[in-house]
XYZ file of C-alpha atoms in Angstrom:
574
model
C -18.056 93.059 -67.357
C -19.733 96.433 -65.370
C -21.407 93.092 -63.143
C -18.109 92.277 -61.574
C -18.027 95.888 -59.873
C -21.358 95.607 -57.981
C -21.374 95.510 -54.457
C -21.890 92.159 -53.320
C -24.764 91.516 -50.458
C -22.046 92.018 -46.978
C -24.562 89.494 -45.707
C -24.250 86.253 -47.456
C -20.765 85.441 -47.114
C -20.608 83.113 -44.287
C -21.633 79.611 -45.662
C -19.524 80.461 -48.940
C -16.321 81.197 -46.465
C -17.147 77.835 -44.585
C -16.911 75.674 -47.832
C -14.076 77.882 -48.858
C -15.972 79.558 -51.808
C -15.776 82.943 -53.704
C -19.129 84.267 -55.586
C -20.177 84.004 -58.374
C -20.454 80.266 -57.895
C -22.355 77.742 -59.027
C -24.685 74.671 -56.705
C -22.322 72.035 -58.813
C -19.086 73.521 -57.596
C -20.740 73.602 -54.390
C -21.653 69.869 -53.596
C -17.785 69.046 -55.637
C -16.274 71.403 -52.978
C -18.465 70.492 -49.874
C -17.467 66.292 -50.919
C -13.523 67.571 -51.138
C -13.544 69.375 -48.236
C -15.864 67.779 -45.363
C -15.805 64.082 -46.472
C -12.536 63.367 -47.158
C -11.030 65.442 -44.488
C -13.308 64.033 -41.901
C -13.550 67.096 -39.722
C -15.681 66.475 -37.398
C -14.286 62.900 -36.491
C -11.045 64.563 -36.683
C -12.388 66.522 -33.877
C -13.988 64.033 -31.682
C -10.339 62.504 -31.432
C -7.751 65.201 -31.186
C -10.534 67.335 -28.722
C -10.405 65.464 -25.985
C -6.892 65.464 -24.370
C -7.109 61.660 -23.739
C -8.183 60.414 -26.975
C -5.719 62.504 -28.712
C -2.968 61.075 -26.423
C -3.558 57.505 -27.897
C -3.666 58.472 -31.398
C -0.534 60.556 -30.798
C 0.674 56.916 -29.958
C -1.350 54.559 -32.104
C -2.163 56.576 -35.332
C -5.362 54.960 -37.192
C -5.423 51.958 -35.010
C -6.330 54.461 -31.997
C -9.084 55.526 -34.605
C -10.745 51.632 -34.636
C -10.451 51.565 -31.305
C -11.899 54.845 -30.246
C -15.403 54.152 -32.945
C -15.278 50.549 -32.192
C -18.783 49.306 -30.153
C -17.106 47.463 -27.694
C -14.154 49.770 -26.253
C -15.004 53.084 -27.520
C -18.019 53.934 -25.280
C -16.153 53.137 -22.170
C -14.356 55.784 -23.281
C -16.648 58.111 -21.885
C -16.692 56.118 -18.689
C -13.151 55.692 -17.524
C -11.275 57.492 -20.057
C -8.471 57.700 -22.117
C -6.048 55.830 -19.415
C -8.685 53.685 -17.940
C -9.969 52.455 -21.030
C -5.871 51.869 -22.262
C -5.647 49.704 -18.548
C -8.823 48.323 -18.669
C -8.240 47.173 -22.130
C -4.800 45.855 -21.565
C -5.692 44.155 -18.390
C -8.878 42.161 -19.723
C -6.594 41.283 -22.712
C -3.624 39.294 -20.752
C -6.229 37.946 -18.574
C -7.462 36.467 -21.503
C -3.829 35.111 -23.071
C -3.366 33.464 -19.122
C -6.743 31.847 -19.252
C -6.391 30.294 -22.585
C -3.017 29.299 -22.074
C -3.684 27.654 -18.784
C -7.002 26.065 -20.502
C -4.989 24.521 -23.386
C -2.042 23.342 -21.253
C -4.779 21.820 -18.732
C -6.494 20.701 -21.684
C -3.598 18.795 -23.292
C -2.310 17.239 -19.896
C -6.092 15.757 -19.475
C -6.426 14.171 -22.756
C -3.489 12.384 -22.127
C -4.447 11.693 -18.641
C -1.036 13.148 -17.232
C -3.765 14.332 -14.921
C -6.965 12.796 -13.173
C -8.627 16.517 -12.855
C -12.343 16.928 -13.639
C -13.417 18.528 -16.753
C -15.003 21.522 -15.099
C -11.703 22.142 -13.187
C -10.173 21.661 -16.707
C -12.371 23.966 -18.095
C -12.351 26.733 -14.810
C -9.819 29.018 -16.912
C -12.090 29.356 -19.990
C -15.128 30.201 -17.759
C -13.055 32.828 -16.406
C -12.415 33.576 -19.804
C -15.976 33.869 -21.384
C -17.390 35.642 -17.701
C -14.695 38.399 -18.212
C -15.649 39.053 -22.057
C -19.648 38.709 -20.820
C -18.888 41.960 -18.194
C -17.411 44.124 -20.641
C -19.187 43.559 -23.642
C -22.346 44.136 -20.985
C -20.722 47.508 -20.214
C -20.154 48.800 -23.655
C -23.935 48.279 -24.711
C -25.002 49.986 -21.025
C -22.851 52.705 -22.417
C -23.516 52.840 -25.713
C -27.551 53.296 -25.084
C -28.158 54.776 -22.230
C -25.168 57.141 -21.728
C -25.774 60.311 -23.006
C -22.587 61.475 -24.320
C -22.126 59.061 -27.258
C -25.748 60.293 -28.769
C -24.225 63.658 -28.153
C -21.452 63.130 -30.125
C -23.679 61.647 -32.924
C -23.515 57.849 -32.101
C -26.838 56.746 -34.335
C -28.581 54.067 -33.495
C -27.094 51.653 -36.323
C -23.789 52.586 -34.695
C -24.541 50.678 -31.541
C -25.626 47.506 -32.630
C -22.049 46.146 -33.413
C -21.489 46.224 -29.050
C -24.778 44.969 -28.881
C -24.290 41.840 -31.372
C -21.049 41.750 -29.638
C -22.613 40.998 -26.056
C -24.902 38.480 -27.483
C -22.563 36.459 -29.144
C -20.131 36.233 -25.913
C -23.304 35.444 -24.183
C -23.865 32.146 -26.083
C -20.755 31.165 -26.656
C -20.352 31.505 -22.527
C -23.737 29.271 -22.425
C -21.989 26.810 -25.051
C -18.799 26.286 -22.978
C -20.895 25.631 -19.666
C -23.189 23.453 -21.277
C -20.423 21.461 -22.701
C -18.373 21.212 -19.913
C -21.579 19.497 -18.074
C -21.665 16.829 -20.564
C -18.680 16.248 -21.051
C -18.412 15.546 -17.156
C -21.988 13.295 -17.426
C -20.923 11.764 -20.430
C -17.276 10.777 -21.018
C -18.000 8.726 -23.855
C -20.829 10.700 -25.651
C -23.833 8.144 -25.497
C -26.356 10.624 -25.973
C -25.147 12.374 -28.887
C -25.857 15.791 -28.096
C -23.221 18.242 -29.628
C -25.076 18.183 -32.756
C -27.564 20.810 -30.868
C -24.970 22.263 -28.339
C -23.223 23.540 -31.797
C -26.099 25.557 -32.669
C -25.039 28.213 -30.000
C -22.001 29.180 -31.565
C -23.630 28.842 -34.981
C -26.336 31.606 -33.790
C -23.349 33.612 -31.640
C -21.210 33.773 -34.982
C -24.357 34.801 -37.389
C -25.187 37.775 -34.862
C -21.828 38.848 -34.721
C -20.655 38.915 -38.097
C -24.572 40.783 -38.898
C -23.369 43.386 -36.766
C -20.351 43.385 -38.116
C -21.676 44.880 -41.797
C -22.152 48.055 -39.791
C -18.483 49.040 -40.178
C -18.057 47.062 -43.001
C -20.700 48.886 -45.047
C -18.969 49.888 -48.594
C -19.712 53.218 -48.247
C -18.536 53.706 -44.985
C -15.150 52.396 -45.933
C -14.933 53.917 -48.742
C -15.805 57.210 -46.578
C -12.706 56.477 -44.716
C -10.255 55.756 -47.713
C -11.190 59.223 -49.587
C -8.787 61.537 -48.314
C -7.596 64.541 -50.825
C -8.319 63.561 -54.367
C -7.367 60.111 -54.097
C -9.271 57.510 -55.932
C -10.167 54.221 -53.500
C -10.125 50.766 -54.775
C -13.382 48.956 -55.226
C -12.432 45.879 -54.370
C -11.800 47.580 -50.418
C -14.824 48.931 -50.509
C -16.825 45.931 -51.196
C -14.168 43.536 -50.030
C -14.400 44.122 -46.064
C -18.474 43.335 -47.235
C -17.640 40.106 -48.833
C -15.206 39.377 -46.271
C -18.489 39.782 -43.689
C -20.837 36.859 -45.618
C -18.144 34.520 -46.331
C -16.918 34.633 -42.754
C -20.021 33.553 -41.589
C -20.866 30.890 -44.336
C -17.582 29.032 -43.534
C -18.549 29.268 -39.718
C -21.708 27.661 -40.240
C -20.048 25.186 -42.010
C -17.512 24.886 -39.492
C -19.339 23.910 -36.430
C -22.233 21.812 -38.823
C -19.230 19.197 -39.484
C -17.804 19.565 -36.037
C -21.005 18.579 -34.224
C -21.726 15.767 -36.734
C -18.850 14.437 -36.482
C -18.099 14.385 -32.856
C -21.608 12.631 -32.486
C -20.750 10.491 -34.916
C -23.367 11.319 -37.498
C -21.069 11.298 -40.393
C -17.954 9.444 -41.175
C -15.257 11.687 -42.378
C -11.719 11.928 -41.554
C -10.529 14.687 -38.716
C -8.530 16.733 -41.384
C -11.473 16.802 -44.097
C -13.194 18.202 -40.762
C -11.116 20.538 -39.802
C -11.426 22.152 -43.925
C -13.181 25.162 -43.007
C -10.888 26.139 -40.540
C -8.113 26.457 -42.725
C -10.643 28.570 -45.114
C -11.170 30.441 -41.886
C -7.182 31.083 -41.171
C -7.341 32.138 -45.139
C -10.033 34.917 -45.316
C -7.530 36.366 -42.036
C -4.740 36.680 -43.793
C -6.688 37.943 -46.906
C -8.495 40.252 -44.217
C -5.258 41.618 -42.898
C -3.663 42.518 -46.103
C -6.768 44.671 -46.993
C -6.704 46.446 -43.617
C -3.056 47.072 -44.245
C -3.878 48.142 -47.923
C -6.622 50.529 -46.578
C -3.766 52.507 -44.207
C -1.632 52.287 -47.361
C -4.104 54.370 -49.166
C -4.592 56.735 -46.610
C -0.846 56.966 -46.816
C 0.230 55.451 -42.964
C 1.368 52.259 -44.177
C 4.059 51.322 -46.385
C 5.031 49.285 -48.897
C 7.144 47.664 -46.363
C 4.463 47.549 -43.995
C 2.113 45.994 -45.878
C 4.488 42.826 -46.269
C 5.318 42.703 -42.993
C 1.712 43.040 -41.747
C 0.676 40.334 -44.359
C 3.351 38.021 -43.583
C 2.405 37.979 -39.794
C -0.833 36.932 -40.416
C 0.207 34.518 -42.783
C 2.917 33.411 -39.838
C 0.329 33.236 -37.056
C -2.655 31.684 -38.331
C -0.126 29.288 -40.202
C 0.939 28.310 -36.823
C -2.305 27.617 -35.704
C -3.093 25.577 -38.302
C 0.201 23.201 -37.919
C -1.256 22.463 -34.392
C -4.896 21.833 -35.830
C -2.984 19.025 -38.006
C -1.204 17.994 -35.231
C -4.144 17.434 -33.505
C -6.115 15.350 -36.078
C -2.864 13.074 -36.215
C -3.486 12.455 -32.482
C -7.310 11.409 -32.574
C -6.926 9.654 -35.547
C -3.635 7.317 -34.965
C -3.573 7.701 -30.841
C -1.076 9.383 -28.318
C 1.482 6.400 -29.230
C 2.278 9.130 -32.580
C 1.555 12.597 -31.470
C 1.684 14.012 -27.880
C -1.592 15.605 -27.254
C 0.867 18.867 -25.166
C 3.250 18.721 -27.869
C 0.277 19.008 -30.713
C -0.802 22.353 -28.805
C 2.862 23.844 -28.868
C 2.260 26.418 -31.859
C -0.890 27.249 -29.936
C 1.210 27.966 -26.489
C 3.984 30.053 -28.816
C 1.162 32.052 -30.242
C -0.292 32.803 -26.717
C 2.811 33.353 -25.185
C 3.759 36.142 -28.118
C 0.381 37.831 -27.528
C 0.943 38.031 -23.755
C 4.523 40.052 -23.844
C 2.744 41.939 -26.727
C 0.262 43.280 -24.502
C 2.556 43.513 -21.611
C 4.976 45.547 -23.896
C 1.807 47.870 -25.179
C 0.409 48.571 -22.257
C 3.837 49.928 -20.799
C 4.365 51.964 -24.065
C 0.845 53.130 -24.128
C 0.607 54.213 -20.292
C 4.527 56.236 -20.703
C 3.219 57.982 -24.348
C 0.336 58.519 -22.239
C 1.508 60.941 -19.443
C 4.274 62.322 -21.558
C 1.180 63.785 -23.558
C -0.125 65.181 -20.230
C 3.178 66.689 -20.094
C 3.316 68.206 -23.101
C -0.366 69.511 -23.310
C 0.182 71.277 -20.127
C 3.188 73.070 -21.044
C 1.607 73.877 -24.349
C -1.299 75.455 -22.699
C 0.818 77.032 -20.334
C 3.023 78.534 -23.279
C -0.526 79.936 -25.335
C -2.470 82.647 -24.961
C -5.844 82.198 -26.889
C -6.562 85.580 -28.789
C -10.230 86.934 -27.958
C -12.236 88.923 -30.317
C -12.046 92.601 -29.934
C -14.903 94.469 -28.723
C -17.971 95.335 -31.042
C -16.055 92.745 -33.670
C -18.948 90.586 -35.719
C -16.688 87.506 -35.210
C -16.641 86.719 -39.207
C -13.252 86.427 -41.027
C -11.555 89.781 -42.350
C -12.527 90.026 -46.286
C -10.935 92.006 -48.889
C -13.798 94.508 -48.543
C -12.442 94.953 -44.989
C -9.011 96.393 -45.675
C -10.254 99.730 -46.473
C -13.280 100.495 -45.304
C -13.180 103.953 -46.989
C -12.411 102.596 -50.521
C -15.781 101.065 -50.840
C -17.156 103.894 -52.455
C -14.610 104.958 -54.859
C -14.805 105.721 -58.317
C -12.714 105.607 -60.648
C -13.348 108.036 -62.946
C -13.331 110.516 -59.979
C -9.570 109.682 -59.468
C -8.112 112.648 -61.553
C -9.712 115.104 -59.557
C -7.733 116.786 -57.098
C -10.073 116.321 -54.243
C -9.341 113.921 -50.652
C -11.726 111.364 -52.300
C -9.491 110.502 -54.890
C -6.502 109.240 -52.340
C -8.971 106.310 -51.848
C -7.421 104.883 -55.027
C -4.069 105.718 -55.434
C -2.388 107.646 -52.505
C -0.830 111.043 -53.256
C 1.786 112.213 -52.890
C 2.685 116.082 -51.518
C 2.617 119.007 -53.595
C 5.754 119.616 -55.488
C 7.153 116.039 -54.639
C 9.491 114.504 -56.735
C 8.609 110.858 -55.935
C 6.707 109.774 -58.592
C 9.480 110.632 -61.226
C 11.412 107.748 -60.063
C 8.771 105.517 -61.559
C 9.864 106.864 -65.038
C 13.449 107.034 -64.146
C 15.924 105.640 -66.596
C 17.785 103.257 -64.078
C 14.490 101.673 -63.247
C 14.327 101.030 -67.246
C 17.441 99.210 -67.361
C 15.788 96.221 -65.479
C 13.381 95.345 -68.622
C 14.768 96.733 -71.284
C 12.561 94.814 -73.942
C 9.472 94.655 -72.060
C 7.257 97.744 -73.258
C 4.069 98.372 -71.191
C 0.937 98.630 -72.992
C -1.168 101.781 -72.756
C -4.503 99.509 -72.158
C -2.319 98.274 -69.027
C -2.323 101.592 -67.391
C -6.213 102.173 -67.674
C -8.176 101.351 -64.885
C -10.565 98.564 -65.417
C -14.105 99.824 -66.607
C -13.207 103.432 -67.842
C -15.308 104.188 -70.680
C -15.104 107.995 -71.038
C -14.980 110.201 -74.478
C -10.994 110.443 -75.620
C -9.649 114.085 -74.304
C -9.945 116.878 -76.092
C -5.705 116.970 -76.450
C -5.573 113.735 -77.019
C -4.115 112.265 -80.228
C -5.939 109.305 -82.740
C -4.882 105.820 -81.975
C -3.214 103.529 -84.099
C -5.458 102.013 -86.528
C -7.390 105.555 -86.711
C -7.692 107.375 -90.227
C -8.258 110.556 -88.344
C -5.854 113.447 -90.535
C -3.204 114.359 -88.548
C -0.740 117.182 -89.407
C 2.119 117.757 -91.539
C 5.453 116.476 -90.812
C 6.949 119.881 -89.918
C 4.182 120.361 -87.000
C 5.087 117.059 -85.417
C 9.297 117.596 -86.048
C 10.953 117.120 -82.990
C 8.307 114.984 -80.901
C 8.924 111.381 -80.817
C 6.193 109.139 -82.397
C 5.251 107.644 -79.256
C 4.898 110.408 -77.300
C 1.642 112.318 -76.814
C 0.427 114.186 -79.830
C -0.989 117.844 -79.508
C -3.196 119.966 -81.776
C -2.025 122.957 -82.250
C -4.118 125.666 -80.517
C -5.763 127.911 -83.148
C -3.938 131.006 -84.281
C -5.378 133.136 -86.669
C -1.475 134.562 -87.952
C -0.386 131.183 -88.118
C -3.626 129.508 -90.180
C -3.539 132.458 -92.208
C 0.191 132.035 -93.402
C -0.177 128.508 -93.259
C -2.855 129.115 -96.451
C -1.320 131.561 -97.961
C 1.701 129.667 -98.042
C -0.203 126.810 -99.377
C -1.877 128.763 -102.006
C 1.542 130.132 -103.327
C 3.131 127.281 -104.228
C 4.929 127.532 -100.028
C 6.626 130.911 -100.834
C 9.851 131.318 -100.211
C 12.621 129.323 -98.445
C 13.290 132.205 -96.105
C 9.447 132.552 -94.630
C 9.218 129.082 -94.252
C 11.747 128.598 -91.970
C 9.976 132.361 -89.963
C 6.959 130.014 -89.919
C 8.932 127.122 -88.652
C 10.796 129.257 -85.878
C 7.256 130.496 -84.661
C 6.297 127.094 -84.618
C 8.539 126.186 -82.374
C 8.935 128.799 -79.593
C 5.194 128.130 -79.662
C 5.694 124.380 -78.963
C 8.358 125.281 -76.535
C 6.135 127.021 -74.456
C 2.994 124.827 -74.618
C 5.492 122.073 -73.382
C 6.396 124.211 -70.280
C 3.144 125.000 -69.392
C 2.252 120.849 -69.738
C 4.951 119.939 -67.538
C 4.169 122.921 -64.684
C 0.461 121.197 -65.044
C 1.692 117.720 -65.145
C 3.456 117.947 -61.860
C 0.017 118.761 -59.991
C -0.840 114.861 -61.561
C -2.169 112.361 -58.556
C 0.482 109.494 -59.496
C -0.528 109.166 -62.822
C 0.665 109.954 -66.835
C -2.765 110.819 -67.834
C -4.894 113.473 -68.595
C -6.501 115.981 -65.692
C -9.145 116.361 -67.840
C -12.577 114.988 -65.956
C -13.625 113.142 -68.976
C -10.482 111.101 -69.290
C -10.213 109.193 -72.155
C -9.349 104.837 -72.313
C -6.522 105.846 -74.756
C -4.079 107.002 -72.362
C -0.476 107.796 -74.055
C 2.801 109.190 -71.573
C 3.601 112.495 -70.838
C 6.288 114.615 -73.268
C 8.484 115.605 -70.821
C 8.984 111.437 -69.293
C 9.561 110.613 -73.121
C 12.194 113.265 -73.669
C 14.130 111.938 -70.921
């Protein structure tokens, strides 16, 4: 045990205070500790958000969605371009753009077919140009961003990181080409002589097979499961791997998708419109299934709900099961005619959806913007009301250890604590001469608060004291050292300290020649006895004059104090 007592190197404490770790410890408890406390508390992407007074604003806001969105490839390194605000406006802006495109192309779209309206098809199709141009500019400006502007690399970007904005620009890139290309011929071909869709559908095949590649960047297992791991918690496996299954199926089903589209628009095969239109309802399926595990992942975390998962599940379920009433719609009207289904009224459930999305957006980006400077608001008042505390002068900048307290107890002893030198107040403080304090300690009203709890001897010894016993020090219990007769000990209780009787040649000599008579007489026994006792008396006054010159402690002055420490007479008499 004399190892726990050595000084410890004042040099080698900083990495153990950064992983929150007291020597002696061992490399094990080091990579346990260092995987509880910097992986699952995510400290440094903690800081990346909550640093910067913008980002922090729209987490304030959005919680972990503001998370996604800040690390996502496409918005997050405009971040560093525009900002907090201008990436909130920017992002809200592009996005009801978008809804008023789409509706106005599926409203122009449906009034066509039906020829309510003698418009071209390129005038038809002007909105989703608009559409697919807007996307092409600002996936274009998140992959400038991403890899050539320096602060995302200095905030750790890697490499891998960037290539979801860059499979994001070259998927809007070809499905932009698609949409032109069949707009043209469309407009040259009305009644699809030359049967080209089969190859036109090979764009969005290749857009769809980059994007969801990309994709398996964020949904890596380990990566998600990265994210989940927060305090002890133990993450399911199936959202680890799921969001990675999610990735492959996603992009088999869009192969398929398009494959039967372009086939059977050209004609190629003959199969009905709704055994077509199959792998779109597979598609609306792995959302919904996509949405409850993105809920379930917050849930873990412990920002979602029970309640919140159903509800989040149930509008997927809601929306994409809207969608797919006006997909069936709209293989009722090119397999039986307009004379059943209204081509405007088959596209209803896709104008409801729209129309939702666009007051969503209108309502989030007024939200967003007023949370926004109400933040601004706050963080300057804040910083108005705090002072940041700087270092004092000549300070080494490291955290204030135990060792710190007191600088003048590092070289204490404790066997040097009885003497009645300064060095000894390094250990217990004490008290004036002729003080009366530390009597209270052995007071009886102080007694009365544990009356059954007795305090063991070895409790009082300081740790590590391994001196002789004192030379007036009585045997322990357990000893079979001789002790003396019943008369010398009369009158001192048996847990007091025992004393030896300091040699007296009168005494020893009556003592034996009492002995060898048979004990004499009654009357010079109790002579002996009498002796005895003023003798005792006095030795007890001069302990007590010596015991008040005692630095705050019931032992011994001796220098070689002994680890069987007993209480003084005079606090046992009381």
């Amino acid at each position: 045990m004399g190892c726990d007592h050595e000084p410890k190197n004042p040099d080698n404490w900083r990495l153990y205070h950064l992983l929150e770790l007291e020597q002696p410890v061992t490399a094990k408890q080091v990579q346990w500790t260092f995987r509880k406390v910097t992986l699952r508390h995510h400290f440094y992407q903690a800081y990346l958000v909550l640093s910067d007074v913008d980002r922090k604003s729209l987490y304030d806001a959005l919680g972990e969605d503001a998370v996604g969105f800040i690390h996502s490839g496409s918005w997050g390194p405009l971040m560093h371009l525009i900002g907090s605000r201008g990436s909130v406006c920017f992002y809200c802006g592009s996005m009801l753009l978008a809804f008023i495109t789409l509706l106005l192309f599926f409203l122009f779209l449906g009034l066509r077919v039906d020829d309510h309206t003698s418009w071209s098809w390129l005038a038809v199709a002007a909105p989703l140009f608009v559409f697919v141009i807007v996307a092409v500019i600002i996936t274009a400006l998140a992959v400038i961003v991403s890899l050539f502007w320096r602060l995302p690399r200095e905030e750790g970007m890697r490499f891998v990181e960037r290539l979801p904005a860059v499979g994001n620009f070259l998927a809007t890139v070809l499905y932009a080409v698609f949409c032109f290309l069949v707009a043209t011929e469309v407009r040259n071909d009305p009644t699809n002589a030359s049967r080209k869709f089969t190859s036109y559908f090979a764009l969005p095949i290749i857009a769809d097979v980059v994007y969801y590649l990309s994709s398996l960047v964020w949904r890596w297992p380990r990566r998600v499961r990265l994210q989940m791991e927060i305090g002890l918690n133990n993450p399911n496996r199936f959202l680890c791997y799921g969001f990675f299954l999610l990735g492959w199926l996603y992009l088999g089903v869009s192969i398929a998708q398009w494959v039967l589209l372009g086939r059977r628009i050209d004609q190629r095969i003959q199969i009905s419109w709704y055994v077509t239109f199959i792998p779109f309802c597979f598609r609306a399926g792995l959302r919904v299934v996509e949405a409850f595990m993105r809920s379930m992942v917050k849930r873990t975390i412990g920002v979602k709900t029970a309640m919140g998962l159903a509800f989040d599940t149930l509008g997927a379920f809601f929306f994409n099961g809207m969608l797919l009433v006006s997909l069936y719609f709209v293989a009722v009207r090119i397999t039986r005619g307009k004379e059943e289904v209204r081509m405007p009224l088959a596209l209803i459930p896709v104008y409801v959806a729209l129309v939702y999305l666009l007051f969503a957006m209108i309502f989030t980006a007024v939200y967003l913007l007023r949370k926004n400077v109400i933040s601004e608001r706050e963080e300057r008042l804040n910083n108005l009301k705090w002072t940041p505390t700087d270092l004092p002068v000549g300070s080494r900048g490291g955290p204030t250890l135990l060792r710190d307290l007191d600088t003048g107890a590092v070289d204490a002893d404790w066997d040097a604590m009885d003497d009645d030198d300064a060095g000894s107040s390094l250990v217990f403080r004490a008290e004036k001469e002729g003080s009366e304090d530390y009597e209270d300690f052995d007071s009886a009203a102080e007694e009365d608060f544990f009356p059954n709890v007795v305090e063991s001897e070895a409790a009082k010894t300081p740790y590590g004291v391994s001196a002789p016993p004192d030379e007036d020090a009585g045997p322990y219990a357990g000893s079979n050292t001789p002790t003396g007769t019943g008369s010398e000990v009369r009158g001192r209780p048996p847990v007091g300290a025992v004393h030896r009787e300091l040699h007296d040649p009168k005494t020893d000599v009556a003592r034996f020649d009492s002995a060898a008579s048979g004990y004499g007489e009654e009357g010079d026994e109790e002579e002996e006895e009498e002796e005895e006792d003023e003798e005792g008396d006095d030795y007890d006054d001069d302990y007590d004059d010596d015991d008040d010159n005692r630095i705050g402690t019931s032992m011994s002055s001796s220098p070689t104090s002994s680890a069987y420490f007993t209480s003084s007479i005079h606090s046992v008499k009381r």
